[in-house]
Coordinates of C-alpha atoms and ligand atoms in Angstrom, one line a residue:
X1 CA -28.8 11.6 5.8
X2 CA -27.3 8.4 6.5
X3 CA -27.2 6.9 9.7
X4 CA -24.0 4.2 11.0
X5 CA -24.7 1.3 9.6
X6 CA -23.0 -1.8 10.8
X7 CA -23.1 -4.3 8.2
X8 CA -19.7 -4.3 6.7
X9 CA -17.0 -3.7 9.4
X10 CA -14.0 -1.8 8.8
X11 CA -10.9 -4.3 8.7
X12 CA -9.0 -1.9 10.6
X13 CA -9.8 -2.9 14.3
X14 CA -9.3 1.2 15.2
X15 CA -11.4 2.3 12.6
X16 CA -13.9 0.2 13.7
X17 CA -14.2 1.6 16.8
X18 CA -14.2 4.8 16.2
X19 CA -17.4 6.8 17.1
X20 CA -18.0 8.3 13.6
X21 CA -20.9 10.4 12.6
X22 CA -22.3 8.3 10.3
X23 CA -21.6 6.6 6.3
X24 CA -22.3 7.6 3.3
X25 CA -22.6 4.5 0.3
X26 CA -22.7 6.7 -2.5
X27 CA -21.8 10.2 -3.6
X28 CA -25.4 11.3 -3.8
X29 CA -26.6 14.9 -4.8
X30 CA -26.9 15.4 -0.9
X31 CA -23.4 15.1 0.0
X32 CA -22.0 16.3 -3.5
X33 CA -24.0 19.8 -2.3
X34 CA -22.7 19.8 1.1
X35 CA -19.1 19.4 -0.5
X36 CA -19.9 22.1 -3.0
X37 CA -21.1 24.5 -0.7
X38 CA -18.7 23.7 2.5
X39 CA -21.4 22.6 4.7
X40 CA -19.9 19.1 5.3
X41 CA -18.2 19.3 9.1
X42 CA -15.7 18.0 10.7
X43 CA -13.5 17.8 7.7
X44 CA -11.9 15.6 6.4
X45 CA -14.6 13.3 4.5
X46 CA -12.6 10.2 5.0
X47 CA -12.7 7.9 2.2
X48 CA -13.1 4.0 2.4
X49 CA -12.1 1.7 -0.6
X50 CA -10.9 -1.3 1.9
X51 CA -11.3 -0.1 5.1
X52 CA -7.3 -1.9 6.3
X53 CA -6.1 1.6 7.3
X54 CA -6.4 3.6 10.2
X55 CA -8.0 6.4 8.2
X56 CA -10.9 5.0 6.3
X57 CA -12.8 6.1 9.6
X58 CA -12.2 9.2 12.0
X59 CA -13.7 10.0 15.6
X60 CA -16.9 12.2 15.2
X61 CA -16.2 12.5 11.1
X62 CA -18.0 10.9 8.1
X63 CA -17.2 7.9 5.7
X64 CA -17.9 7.7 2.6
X65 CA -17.9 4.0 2.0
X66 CA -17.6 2.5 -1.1
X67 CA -17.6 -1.1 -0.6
X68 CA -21.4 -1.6 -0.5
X69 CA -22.4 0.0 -4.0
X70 CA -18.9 0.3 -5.6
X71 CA -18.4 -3.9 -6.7
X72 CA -18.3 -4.1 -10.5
X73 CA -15.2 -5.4 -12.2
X74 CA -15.9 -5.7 -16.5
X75 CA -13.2 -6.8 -18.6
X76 CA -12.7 -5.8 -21.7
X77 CA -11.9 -9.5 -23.5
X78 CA -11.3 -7.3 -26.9
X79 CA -8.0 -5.8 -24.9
X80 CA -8.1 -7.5 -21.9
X81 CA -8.4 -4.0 -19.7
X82 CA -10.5 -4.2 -16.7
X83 CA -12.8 -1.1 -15.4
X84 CA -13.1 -1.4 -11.5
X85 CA -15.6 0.2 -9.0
X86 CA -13.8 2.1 -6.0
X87 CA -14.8 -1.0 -3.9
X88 CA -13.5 -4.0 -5.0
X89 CA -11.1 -5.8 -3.2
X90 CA -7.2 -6.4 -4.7
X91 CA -8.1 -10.4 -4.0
X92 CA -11.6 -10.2 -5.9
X93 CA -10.0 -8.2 -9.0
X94 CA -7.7 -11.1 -9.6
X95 CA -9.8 -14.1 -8.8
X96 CA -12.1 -12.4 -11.4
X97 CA -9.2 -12.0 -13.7
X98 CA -8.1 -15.2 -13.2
X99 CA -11.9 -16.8 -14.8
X100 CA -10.1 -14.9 -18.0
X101 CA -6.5 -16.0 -17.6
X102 CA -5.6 -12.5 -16.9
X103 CA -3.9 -10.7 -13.6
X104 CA -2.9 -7.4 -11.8
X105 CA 0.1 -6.7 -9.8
X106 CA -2.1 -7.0 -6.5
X107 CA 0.1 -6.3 -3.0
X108 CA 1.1 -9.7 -0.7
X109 CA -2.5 -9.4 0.7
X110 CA -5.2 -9.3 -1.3
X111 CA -7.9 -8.0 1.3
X112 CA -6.6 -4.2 0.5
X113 CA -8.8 -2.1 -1.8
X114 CA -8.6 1.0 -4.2
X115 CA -5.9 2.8 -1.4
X116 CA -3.9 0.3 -2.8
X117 CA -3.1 1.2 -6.5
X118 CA -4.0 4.9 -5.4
X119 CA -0.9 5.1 -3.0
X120 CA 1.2 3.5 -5.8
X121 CA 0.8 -0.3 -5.3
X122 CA 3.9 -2.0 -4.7
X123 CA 3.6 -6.1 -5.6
X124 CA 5.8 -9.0 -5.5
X125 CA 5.7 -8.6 -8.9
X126 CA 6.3 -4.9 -9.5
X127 CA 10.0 -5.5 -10.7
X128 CA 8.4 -6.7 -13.5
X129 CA 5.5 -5.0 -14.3
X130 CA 5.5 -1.9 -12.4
X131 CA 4.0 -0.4 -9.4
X132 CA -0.1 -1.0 -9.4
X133 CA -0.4 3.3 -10.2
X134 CA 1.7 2.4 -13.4
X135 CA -1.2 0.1 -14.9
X136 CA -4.0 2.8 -14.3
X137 CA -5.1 4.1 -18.2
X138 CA -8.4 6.0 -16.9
X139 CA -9.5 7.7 -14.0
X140 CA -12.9 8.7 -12.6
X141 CA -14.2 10.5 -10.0
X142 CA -14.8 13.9 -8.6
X143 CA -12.3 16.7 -7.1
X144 CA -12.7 17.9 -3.7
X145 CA -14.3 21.0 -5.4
X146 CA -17.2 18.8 -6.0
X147 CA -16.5 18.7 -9.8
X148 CA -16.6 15.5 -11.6
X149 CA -13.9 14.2 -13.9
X150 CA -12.6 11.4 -16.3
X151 CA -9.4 11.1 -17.2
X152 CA -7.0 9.4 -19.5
X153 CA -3.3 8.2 -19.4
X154 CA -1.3 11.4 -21.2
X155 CA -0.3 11.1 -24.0
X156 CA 2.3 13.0 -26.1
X157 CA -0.3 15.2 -27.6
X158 CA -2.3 15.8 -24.4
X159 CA -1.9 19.3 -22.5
X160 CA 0.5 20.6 -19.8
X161 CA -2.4 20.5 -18.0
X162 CA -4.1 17.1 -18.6
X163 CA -0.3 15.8 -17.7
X164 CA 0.1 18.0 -14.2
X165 CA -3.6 16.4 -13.1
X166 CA -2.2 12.7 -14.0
X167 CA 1.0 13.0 -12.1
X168 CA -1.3 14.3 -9.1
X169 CA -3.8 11.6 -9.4
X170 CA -1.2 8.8 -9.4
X171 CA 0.5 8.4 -6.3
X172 CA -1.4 11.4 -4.2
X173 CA -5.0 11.0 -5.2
X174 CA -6.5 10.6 -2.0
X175 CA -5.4 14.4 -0.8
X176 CA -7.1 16.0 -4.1
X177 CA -10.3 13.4 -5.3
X178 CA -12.5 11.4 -4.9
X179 CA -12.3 8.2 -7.3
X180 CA -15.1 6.5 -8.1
X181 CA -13.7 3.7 -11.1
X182 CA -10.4 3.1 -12.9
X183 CA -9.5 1.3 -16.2
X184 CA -6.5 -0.6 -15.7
X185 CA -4.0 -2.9 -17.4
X186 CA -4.4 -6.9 -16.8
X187 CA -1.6 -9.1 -17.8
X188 CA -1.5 -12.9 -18.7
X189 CA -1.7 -15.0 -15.9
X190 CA 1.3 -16.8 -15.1
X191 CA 1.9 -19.6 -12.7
X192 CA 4.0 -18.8 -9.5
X193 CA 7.0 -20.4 -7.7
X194 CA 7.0 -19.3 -3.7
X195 CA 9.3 -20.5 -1.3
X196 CA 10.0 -19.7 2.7
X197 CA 12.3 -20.0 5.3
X198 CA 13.1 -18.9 8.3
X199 CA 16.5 -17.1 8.7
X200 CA 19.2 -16.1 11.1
X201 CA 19.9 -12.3 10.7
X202 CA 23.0 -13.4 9.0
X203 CA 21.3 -15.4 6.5
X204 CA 19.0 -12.7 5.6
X205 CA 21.7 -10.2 4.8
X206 CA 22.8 -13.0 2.6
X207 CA 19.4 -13.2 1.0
X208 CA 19.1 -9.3 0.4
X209 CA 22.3 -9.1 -1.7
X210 CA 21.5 -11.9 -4.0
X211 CA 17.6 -10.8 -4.2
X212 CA 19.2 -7.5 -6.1
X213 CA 20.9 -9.7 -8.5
X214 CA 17.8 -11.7 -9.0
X215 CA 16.0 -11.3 -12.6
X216 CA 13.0 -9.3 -12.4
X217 CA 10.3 -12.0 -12.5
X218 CA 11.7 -12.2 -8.7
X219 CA 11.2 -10.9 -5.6
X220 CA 11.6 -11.0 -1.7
X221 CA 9.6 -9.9 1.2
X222 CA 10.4 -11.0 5.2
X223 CA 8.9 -10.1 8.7
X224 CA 11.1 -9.9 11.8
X225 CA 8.8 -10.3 14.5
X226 CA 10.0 -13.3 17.3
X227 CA 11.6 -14.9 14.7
X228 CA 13.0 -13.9 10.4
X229 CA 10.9 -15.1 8.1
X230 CA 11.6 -14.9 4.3
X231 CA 9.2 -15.2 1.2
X232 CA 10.2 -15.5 -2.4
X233 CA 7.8 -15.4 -5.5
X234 CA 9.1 -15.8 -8.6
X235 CA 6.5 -15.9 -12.0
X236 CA 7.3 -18.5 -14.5
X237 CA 7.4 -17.4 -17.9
X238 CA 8.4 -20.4 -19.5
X239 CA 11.1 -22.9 -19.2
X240 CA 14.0 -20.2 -18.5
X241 CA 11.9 -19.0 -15.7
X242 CA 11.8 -22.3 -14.2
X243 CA 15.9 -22.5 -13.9
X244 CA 16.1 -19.2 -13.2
X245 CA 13.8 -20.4 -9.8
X246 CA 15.7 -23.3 -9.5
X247 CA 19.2 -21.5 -9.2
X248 CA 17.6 -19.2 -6.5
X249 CA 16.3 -22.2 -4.7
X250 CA 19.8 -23.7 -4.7
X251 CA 21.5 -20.6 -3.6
X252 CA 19.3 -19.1 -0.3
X253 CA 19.9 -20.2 2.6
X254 CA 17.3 -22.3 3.9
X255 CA 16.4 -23.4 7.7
X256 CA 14.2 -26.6 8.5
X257 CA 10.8 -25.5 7.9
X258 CA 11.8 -24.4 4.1
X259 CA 9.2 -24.9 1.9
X260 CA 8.5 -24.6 -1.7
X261 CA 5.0 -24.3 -3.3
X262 CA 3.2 -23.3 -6.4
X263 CA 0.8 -20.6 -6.9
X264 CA -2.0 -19.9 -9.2
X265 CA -1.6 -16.4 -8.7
X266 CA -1.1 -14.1 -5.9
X267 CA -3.6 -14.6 -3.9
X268 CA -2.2 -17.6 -2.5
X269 CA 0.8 -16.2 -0.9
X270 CA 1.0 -16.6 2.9
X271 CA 0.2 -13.4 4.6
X272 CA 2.9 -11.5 6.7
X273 CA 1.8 -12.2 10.6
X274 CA 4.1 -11.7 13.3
X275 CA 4.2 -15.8 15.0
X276 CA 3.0 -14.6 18.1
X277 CA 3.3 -16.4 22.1
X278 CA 1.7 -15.8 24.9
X279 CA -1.0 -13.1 26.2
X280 CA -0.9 -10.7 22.8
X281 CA -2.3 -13.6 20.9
X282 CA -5.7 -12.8 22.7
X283 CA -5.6 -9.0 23.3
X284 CA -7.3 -6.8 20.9
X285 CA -4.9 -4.8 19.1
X286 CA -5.1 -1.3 17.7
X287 CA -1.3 -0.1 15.1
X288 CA -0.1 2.4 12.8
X289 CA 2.4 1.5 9.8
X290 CA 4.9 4.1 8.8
X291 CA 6.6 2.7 5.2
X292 CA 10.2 3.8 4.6
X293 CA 11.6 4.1 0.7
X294 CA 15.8 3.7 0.0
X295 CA 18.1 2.0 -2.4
X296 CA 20.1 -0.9 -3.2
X297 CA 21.9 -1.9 0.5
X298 CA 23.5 -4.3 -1.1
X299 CA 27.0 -4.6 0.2
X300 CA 25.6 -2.6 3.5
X301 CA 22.6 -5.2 4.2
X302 CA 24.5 -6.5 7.2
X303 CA 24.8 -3.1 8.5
X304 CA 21.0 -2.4 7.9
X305 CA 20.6 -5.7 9.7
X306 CA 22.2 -4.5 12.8
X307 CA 20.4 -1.6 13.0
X308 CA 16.5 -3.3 12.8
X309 CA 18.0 -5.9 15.2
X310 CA 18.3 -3.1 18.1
X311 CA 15.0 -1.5 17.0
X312 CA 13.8 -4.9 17.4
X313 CA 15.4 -5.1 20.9
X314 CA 13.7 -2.1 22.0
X315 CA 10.1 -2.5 20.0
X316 CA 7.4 -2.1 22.9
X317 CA 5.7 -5.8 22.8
X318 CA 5.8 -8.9 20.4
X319 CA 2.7 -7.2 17.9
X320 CA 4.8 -4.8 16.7
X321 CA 7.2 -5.9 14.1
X322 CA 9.4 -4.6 10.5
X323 CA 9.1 -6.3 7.7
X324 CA 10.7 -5.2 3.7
X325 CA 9.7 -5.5 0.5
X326 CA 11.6 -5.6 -3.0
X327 CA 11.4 -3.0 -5.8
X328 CA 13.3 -2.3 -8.2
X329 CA 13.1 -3.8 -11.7
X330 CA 10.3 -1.8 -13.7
X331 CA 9.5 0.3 -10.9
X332 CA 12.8 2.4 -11.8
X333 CA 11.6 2.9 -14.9
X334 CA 8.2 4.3 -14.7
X335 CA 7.5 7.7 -15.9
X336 CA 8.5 10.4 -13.4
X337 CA 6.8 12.8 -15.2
X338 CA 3.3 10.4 -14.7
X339 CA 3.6 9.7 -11.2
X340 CA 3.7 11.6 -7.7
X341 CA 5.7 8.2 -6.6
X342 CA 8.8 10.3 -7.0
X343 CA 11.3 7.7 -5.2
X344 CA 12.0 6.0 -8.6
X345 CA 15.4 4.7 -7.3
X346 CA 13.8 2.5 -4.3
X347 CA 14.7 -0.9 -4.2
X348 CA 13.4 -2.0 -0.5
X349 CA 10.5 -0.7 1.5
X350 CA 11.2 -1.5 4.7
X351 CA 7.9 -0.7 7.1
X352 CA 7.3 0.0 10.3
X353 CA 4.4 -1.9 12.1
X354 CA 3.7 -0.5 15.9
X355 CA 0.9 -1.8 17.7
X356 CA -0.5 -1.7 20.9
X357 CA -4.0 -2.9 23.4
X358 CA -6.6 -1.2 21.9
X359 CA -7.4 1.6 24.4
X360 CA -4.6 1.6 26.3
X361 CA -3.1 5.4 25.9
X362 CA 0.4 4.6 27.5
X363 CA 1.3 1.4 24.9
X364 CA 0.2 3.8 22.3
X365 CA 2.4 6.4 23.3
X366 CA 5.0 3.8 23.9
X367 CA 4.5 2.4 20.2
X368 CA 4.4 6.1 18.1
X369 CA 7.5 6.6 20.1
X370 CA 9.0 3.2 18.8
X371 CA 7.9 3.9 15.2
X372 CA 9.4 7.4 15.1
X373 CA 12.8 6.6 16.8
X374 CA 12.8 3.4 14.3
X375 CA 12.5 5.7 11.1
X376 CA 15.4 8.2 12.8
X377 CA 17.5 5.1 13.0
X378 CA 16.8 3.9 9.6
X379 CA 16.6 7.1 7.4
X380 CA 19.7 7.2 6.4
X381 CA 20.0 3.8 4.6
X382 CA 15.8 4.4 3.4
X383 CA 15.3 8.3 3.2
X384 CA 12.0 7.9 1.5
X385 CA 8.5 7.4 2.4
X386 CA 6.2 5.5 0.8
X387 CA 2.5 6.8 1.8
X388 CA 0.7 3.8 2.0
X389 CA -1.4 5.0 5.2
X390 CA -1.8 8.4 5.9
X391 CA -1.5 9.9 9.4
X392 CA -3.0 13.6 9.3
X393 CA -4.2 12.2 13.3
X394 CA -0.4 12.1 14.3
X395 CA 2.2 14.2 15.0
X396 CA 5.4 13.0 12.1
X397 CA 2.3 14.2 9.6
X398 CA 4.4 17.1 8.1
X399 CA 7.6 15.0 7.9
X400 CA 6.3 12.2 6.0
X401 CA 4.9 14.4 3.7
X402 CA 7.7 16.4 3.0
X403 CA 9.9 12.4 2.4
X404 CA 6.9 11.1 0.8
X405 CA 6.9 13.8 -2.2
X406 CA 10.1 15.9 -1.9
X407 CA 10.5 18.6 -3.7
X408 CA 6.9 17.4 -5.9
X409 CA 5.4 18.9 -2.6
X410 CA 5.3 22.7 -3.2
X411 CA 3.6 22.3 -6.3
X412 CA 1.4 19.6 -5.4
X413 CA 0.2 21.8 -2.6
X414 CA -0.7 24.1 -5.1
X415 CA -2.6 22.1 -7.2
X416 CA -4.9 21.0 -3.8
X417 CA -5.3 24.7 -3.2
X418 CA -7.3 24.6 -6.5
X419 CA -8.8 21.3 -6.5
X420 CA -9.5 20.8 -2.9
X421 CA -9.6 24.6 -1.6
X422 CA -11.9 23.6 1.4
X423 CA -10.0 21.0 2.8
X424 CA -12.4 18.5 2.0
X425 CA -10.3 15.7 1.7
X426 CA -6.8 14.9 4.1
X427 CA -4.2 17.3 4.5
X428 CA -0.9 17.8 2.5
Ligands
FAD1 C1 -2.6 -6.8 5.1 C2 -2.0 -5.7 4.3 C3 -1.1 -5.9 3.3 C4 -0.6 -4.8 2.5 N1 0.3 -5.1 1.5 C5 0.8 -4.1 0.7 C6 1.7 -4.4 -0.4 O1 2.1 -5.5 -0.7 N2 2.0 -3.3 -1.2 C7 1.6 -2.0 -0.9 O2 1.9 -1.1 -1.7 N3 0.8 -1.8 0.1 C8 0.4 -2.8 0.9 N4 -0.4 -2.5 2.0 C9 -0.8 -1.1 2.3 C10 -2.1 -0.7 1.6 O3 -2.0 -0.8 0.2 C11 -2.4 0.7 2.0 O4 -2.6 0.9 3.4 C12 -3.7 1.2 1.3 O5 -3.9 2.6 1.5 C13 -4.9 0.5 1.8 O6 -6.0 0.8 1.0 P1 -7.5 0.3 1.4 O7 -8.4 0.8 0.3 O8 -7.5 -1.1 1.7 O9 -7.7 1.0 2.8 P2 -8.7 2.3 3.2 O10 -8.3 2.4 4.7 O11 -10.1 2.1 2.8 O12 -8.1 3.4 2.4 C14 -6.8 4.0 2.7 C15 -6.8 5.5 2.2 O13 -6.8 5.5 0.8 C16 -7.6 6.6 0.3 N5 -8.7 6.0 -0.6 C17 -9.2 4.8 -0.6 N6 -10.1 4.7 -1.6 C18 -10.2 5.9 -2.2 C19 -10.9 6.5 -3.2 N7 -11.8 5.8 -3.9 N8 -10.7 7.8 -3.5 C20 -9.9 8.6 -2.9 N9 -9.1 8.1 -1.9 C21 -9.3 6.8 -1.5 C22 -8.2 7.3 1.5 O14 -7.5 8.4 1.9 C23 -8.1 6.2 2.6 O15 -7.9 6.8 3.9 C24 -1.0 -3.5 2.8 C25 -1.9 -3.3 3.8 C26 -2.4 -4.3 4.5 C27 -3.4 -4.1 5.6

């Protein structure tokens, strides 16, 4: 057996402190037995690819931990697709890519790992390329029956079969498998335009309805914490691409700290951090994130505004925060039939971010509270859920299921009836 081992800390402050029973670094004959014959308790295994979620570690459970033995990234220079190890990190994929003038649709932070393009992958630069789940073309890695598999991308002479496992493995992998390595997609590297600003509520609803008219090689996120503050990336893809920057740059509204910049790629995009006074700067902090899925709000983005401005009056302290992302673009037109990511017609993910002093029960209650009333408040404009985090630990588990994967559910509980019959993996 393996004992805790401390030299690589979880990210996630929680999951590092939980208690656990102990890691494993490899899927070894000994715990590929103790799947195969249901000796492996508490279940779930929890599964660590990054460790930034509050589930790559559970109280009295065991990790299998794939970030010390799980680092190889080998591109394929003859077609310029990249095999990566369930370990790597988003930021060290592309800073590898980048030694070959190649890139991957990584998220706004790079520090996330495999849970990233399991869970679908959304990037700045989805609009144009596609979600991260879109690029996968092989996939490795064992059921939670114990059986090992390796899979490619359908095509239009594979089975019924071969298809129903794809669609499974994209977008809901982590209830079913266990994935050790992926072949994926890398595109040409392409210098970035960013900007920033910070906005009045006003000025961000402004900014939302001309971000849906944007061309696709654009995209905006923001973070209302204390203050709005709103990121634009656009990719340059020659000199078009440079006006087509220019004209958005001319039309936002801008505050006094607007700033403009250029990026090699996207690992030098400022990450999302609530500006924080006071006490909270020092306190350690423990959070959940709940990510919401809807459509164009266009027209309505004032309305929406109104709404995350009362949520923001009530939010329980200055750590917890909402911040959105842009779809849209390519992401609409991904294969339905390849993909658990069923909310093809998202445009924004708004998410959730409720935090609260690590150990303190009652500013935990008081933030789960926060984040459910939020989502009541907001499902109606973002209906959706976008499973980036998993919370089998808290009560809304069943409901963000059921939004996550509509009605994909009934028969993707079927397929982890056959695949996963133990329970080995997290609940659907
Ligand atoms: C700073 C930050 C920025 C983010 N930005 C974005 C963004 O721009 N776009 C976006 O879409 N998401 C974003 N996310 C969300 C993030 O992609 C998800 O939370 C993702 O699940 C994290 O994966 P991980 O491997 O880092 O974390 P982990 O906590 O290690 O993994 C999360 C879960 O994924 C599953 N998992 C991981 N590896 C495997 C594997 N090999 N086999 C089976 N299951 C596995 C497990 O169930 C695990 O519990 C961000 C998160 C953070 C912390």
């Amino acid at each position: 057996m393996n004992n805790i081992d401390n030299d690589l800390i979880f990210q996630n402050t929680q999951a590092q402190d939980f208690n656990i029973a102990g890691i494993y670094k490899d899927i070894n004959s000994e715990l590929l037995e103790m799947i195969k014959n249901d000796l492996l308790h508490p279940k779930p295994l929890m599964i660590c690819g990054g460790g930034t979620s509050s589930q790559c570690a559970a109280k009295g459970h065991w990790t299998l931990d794939f970030r010390h033995r799980f680092q190889a990234i080998k591109l394929d220079t003859s077609n310029n697709q990249v095999v990566i190890e369930a370990g790597v990190r988003m930021e060290n994929l592309i800073e590898k890519l980048s030694d070959f003038n190649r890139t991957f649709p990584i998220g706004i932070s790079g520090v996330t790992g495999l849970g990233y393009i399991l869970t679908g992958g959304i990037s700045p630069l989805s609009r144009k390329y596609g979600l991260a789940i879109d690029q996968v073309l092989e996939i490795h890695g064992y059921w939670g029956n114990g059986n090992k598999f390796a899979l490619s991308k359908p095509n239009s002479s594979s089975s019924d079969q071969e298809k129903l496992k794809w669609k499974v493995l994209c977008g809901a992998a982590p209830f079913v498998a266990i994935i050790t390595h992926l072949k994926l997609k890398t595109y040409k590297l392409k210098p970035l335009g960013l900007w920033e600003s910070t906005l009045s509520s006003k000025q961000l609803a402004e900014t939302i309805e001309m971000a849906e008219k944007w061309p696709n090689s654009a995209s905006l996120y923001w973070i209302w914490g204390n203050t709005i503050k709103a990121y634009g990336v656009c990719e340059f893809d020659g000199e078009n691409n440079h006006e087509s920057f220019t004209k958005i740059l001319n039309q936002i509204p801008k505050s006094k700290d607007f700033n403009i910049s250029n990026a090699k790629n996207l690992n030098h995009l400022k990450r999302l951090k609530p500006q924080l006074i006071g006490q909270s700067l020092y306190e350690k902090q423990y959070s959940e994130v709940l990510g919401l899925l809807g459509p164009s709000i266009n027209k309505k983005a004032s309305d929406v505004l109104n709404v995350i401005e009362e949520i923001m009056n009530k939010r329980p302290n200055e750590n917890s925060y909402i911040c959105a992302q842009q779809l849209g673009g390519a992401t609409k037109y991904s294969t339905k039939e390849l993909s658990s990511f069923v909310h093809k017609d998202a445009i924004w993910k708004p998410w959730i971010t409720g935090s609260w002093k690590a150990n303190d029960i009652k500013s935990k209650e008081k933030s789960l509270l926060w984040i459910e009333n939020s989502w009541d408040s907001l499902k109606d404009y973002f209906p959706g859920v976008h499973l980036a985090q998993l919370h089998p630990h808290l009560n809304w588990h069943q409901k963000e299921i059921n939004a996550a994967f509509k009605e994909w559910l009934p028969k993707l509980r079927q397929f982890k009836s056959e695949y996963d019959p133990k329970g080995i993996l997290p609940p659907l």
